[in-house]
CSV table of C-alpha atoms in Angstrom, one decimal:
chain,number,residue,atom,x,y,z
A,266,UNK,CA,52.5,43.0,-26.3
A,267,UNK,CA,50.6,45.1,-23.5
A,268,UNK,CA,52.4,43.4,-21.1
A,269,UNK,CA,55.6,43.9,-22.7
A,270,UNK,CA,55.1,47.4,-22.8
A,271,UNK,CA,54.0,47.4,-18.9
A,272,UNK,CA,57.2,45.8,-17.9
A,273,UNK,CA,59.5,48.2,-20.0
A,274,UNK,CA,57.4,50.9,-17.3
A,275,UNK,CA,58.1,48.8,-14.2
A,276,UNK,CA,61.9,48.1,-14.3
A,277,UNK,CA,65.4,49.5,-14.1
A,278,UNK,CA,67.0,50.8,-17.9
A,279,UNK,CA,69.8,47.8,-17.6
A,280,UNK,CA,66.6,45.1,-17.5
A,281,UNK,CA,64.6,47.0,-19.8
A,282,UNK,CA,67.3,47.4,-22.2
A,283,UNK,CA,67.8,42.9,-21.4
A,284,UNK,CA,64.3,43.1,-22.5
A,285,UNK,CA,64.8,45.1,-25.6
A,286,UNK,CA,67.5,43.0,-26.7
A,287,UNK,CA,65.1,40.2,-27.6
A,288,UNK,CA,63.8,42.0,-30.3
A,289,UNK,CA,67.2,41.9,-32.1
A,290,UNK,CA,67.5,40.8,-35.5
A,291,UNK,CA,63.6,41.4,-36.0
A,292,UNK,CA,63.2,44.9,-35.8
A,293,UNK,CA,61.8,45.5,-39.2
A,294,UNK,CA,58.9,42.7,-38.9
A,295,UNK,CA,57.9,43.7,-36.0
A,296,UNK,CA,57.7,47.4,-36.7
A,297,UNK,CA,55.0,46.2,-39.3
A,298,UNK,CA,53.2,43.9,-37.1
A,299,UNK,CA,50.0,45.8,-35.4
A,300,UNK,CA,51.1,45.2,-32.2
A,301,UNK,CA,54.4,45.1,-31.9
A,302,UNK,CA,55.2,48.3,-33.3
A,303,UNK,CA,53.5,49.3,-29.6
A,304,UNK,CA,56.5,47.8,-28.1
A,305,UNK,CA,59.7,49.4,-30.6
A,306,UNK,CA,57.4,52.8,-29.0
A,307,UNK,CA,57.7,52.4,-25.8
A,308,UNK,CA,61.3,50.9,-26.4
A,309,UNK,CA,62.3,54.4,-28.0
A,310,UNK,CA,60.3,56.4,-25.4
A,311,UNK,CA,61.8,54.5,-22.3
A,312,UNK,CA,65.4,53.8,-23.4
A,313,UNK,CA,67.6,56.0,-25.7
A,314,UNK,CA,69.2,55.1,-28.9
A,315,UNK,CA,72.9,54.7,-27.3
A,316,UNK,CA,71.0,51.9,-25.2
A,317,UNK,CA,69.5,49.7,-28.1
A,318,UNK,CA,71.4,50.7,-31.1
A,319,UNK,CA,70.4,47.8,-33.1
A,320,UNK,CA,66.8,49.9,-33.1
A,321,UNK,CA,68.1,52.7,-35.8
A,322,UNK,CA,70.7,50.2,-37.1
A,323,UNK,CA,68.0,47.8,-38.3
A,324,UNK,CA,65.7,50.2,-39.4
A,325,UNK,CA,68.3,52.0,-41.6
A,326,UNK,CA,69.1,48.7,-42.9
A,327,UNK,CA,65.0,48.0,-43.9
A,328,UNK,CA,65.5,50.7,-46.1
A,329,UNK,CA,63.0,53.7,-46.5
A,330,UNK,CA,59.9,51.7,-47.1
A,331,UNK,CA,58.9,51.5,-43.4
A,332,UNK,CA,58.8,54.9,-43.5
A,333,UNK,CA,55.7,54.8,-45.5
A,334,UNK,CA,54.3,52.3,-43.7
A,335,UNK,CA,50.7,52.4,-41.6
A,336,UNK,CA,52.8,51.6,-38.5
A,337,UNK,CA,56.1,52.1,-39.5
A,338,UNK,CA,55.9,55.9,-39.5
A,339,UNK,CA,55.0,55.7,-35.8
A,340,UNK,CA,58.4,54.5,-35.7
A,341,UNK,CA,60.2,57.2,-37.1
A,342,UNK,CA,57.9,59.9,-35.5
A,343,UNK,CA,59.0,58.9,-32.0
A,344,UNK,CA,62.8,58.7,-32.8
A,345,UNK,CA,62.0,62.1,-34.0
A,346,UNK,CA,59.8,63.7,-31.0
A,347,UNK,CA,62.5,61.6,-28.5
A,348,UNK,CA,66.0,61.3,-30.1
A,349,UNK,CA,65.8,63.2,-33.0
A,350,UNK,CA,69.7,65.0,-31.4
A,351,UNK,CA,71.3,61.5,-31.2
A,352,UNK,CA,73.9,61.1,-34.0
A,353,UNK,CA,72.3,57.7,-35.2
A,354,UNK,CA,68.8,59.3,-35.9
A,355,UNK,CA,69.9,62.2,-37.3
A,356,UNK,CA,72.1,59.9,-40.0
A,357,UNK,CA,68.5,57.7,-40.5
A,358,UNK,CA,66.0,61.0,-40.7
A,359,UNK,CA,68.6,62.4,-43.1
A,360,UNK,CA,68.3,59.3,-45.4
A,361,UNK,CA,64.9,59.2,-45.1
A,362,UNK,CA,64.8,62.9,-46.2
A,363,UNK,CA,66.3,61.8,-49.5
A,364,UNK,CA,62.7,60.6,-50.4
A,365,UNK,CA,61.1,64.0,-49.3
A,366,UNK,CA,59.2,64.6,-52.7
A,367,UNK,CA,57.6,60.9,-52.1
A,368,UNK,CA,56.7,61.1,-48.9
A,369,UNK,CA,54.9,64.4,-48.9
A,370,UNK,CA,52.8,63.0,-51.2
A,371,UNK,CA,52.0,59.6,-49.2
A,372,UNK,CA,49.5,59.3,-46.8
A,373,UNK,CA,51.4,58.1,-44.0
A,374,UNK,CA,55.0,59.1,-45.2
A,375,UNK,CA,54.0,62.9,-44.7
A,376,UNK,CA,53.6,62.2,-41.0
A,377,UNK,CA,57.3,61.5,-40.4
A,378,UNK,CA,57.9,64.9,-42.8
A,379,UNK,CA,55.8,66.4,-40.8
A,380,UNK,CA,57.4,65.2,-37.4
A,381,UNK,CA,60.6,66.5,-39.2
A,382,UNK,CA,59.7,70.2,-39.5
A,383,UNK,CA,58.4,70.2,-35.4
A,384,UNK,CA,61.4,68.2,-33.8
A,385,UNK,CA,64.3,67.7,-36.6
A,386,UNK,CA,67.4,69.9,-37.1
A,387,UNK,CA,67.7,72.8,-38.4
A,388,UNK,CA,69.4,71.6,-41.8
A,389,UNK,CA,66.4,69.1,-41.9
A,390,UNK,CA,64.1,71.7,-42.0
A,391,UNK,CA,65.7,73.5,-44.5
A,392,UNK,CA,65.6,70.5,-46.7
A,393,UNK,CA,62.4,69.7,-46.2
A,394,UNK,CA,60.9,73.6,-47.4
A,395,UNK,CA,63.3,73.7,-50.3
A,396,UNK,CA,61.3,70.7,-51.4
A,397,UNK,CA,58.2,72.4,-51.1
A,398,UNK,CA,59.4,75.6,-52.5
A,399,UNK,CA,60.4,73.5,-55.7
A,400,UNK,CA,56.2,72.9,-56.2
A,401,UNK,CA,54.7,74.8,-53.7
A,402,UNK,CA,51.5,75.3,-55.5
A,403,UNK,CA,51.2,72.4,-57.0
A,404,UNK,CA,51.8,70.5,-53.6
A,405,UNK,CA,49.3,72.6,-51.7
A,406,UNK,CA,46.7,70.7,-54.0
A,407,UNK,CA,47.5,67.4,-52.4
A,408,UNK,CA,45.9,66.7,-49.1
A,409,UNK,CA,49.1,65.3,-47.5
A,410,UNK,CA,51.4,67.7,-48.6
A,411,UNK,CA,49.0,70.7,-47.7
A,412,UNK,CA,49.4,69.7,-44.0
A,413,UNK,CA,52.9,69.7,-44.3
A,414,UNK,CA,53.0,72.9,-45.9
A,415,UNK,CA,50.9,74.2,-43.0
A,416,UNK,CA,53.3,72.9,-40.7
A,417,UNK,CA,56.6,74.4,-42.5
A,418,UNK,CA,54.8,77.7,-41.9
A,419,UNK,CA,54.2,77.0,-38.6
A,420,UNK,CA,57.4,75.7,-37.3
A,421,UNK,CA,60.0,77.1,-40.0
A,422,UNK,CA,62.4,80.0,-39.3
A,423,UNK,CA,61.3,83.2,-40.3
A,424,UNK,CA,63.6,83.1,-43.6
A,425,UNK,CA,61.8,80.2,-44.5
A,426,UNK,CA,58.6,81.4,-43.5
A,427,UNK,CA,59.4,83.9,-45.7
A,428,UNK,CA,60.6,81.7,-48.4
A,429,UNK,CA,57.4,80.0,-48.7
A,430,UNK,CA,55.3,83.3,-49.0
A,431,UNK,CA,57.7,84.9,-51.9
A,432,UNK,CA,56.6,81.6,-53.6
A,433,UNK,CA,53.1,81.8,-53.1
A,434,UNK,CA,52.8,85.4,-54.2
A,435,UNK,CA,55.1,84.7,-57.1
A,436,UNK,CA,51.9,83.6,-58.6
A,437,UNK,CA,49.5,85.8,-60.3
A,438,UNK,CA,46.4,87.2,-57.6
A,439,UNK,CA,44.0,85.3,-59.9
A,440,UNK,CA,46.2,81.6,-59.6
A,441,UNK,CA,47.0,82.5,-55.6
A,442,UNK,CA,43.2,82.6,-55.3
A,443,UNK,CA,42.3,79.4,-57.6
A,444,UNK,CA,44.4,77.8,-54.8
A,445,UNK,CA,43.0,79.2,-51.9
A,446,UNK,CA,39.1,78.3,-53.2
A,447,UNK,CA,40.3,74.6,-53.4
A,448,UNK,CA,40.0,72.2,-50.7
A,449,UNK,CA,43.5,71.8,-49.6
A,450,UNK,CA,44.8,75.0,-50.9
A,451,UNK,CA,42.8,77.0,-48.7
A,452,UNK,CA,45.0,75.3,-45.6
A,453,UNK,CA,48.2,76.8,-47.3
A,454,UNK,CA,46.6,79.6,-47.7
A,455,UNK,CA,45.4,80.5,-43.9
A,456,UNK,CA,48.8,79.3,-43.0
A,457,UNK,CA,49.8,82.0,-45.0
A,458,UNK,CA,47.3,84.3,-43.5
A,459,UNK,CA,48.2,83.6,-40.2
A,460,UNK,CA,51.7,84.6,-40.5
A,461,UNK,CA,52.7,87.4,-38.9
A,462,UNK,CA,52.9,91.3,-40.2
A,463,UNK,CA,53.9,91.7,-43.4
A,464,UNK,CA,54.1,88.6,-44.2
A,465,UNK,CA,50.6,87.9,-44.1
A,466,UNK,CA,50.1,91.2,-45.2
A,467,UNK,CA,51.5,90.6,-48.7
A,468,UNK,CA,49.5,87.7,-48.9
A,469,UNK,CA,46.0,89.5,-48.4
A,470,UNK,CA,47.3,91.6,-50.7
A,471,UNK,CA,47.2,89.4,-53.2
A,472,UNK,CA,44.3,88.0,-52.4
A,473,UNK,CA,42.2,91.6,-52.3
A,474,UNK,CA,43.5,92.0,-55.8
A,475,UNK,CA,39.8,92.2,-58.2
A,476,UNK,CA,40.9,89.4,-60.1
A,477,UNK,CA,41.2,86.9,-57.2
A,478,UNK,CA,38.2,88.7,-55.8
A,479,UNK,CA,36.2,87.1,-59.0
A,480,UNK,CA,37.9,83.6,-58.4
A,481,UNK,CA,37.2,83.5,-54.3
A,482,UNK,CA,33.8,84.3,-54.6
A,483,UNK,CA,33.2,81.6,-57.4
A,484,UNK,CA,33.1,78.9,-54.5
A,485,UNK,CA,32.2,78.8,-50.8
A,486,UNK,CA,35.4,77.7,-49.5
A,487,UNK,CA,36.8,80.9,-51.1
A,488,UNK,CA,33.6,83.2,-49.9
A,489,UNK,CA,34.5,81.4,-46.4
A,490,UNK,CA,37.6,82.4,-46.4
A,491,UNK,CA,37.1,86.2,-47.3
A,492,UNK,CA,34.5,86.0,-44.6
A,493,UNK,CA,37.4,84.8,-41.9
A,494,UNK,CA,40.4,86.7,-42.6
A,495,UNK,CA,38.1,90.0,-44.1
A,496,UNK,CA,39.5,90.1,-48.1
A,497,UNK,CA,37.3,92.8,-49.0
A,498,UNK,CA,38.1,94.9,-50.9
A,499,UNK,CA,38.3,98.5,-49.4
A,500,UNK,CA,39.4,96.9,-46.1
A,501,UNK,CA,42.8,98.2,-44.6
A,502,UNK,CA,45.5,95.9,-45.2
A,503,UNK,CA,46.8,94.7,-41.7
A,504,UNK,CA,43.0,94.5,-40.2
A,505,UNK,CA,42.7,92.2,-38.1
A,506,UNK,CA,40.5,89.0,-38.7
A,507,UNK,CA,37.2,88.5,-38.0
A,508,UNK,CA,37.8,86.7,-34.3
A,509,UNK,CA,41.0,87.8,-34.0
């Protein structure tokens, strides 16, 4: 396979695409296998999708199980990070999509999600954080979908941005603050916190309410995070925090 992937390198498109060819009809096993799926990379790094069509054709076909895969998420992150404008992967990250709620929950699926928000279209990422708006709290408690929340917040629009917040401060101070003393909450959280202006703002105030003063300090990971972004109470809202 390591040489494979060294001759995709070393020659012209119309002999790597000859090369390519080969793997025709047996795309899906060997996106699965734990070296091939090295070579379907470098095919989708080196050659685009109007070049070896049969690569999105056959993995559309496999259904949205690879997508879950160990390796066959590498597979879906590179169409994304490489072809994610080309007609064909757009139609195969939108069918995968379908399975958002699953996948943010899975510990590889949420990598393609993930992979989504940074290099998918804008109607893909507007998918993707009206499925976290639908549970955004209760999501933020799973480790794989906390990272994905993190990234919505970090490459969302600003009306989705914003989306995300009103949801997270649609809880009481005292809930907002039982999620930011958890594990995985707390990265939502300091997403939130890292917004910018009043964004952020409306999320410290929450946060410096007494009520979810009593709930941070209850644990370290919430006395750590008072100490970071400075959710004391009698601090200015807008202060800066500590480091910043």
């Amino acid at each position: 396979c390591r040489a494979v992937q060294l001759a995709l390198d070393g020659v012209d498109r119309w002999t790597a695409a000859e090369l390519a060819g080969d793997l025709r009809g047996c795309v899906a096993d060997v996106v699965v296998s734990p070296h091939g799926n090295y070579v379907v990379q470098k095919i989708i790094k080196v050659l685009t999708p109007h070049e070896v069509p049969f690569i999105v054709e056959e993995l559309s076909q496999a259904g949205h199980e690879l997508v879950s895969h160990e390796y066959g998420c590498r597979i879906f992150c590179r169409l994304l990070e490489h072809a994610a404008g080309e007609a064909s992967v757009a139609r195969l990250v939108d069918q995968v999509l379908l399975h958002t709620d699953s996948l943010l929950m899975h510990n590889f699926g949420h990598h393609v999600v993930e992979c989504a928000l940074e290099h998918g279209l804008p109607h893909q990422r507007r998918s993707i954080v009206a499925t976290l708006r639908s549970d955004l709290r209760g999501l933020a408690r799973s480790r794989s979908a906390a990272f994905v929340v993190e990234k919505a917040f970090l490459y969302g629009g600003a009306e989705e941005r914003q989306t995300l917040v009103d949801e997270l401060v649609a809880a009481p101070p005292s809930e907002l603050a039982q999620l930011a003393r958890m594990q995985f909450g707390s990265i939502v959280v300091r997403a939130a916190l890292r917004q910018p202006g009043p964004l952020s703002e409306r999320v410290r105030e929450h946060l410096m309410n007494p009520a979810a003063q009593k709930e941070l300090s209850s644990t370290r990971q919430g006395r750590r995070l008072v100490d970071e972004h400075r959710l004391w109470r009698g601090t200015a809202i807008g202060a800066p925090a500590a480091g910043a």
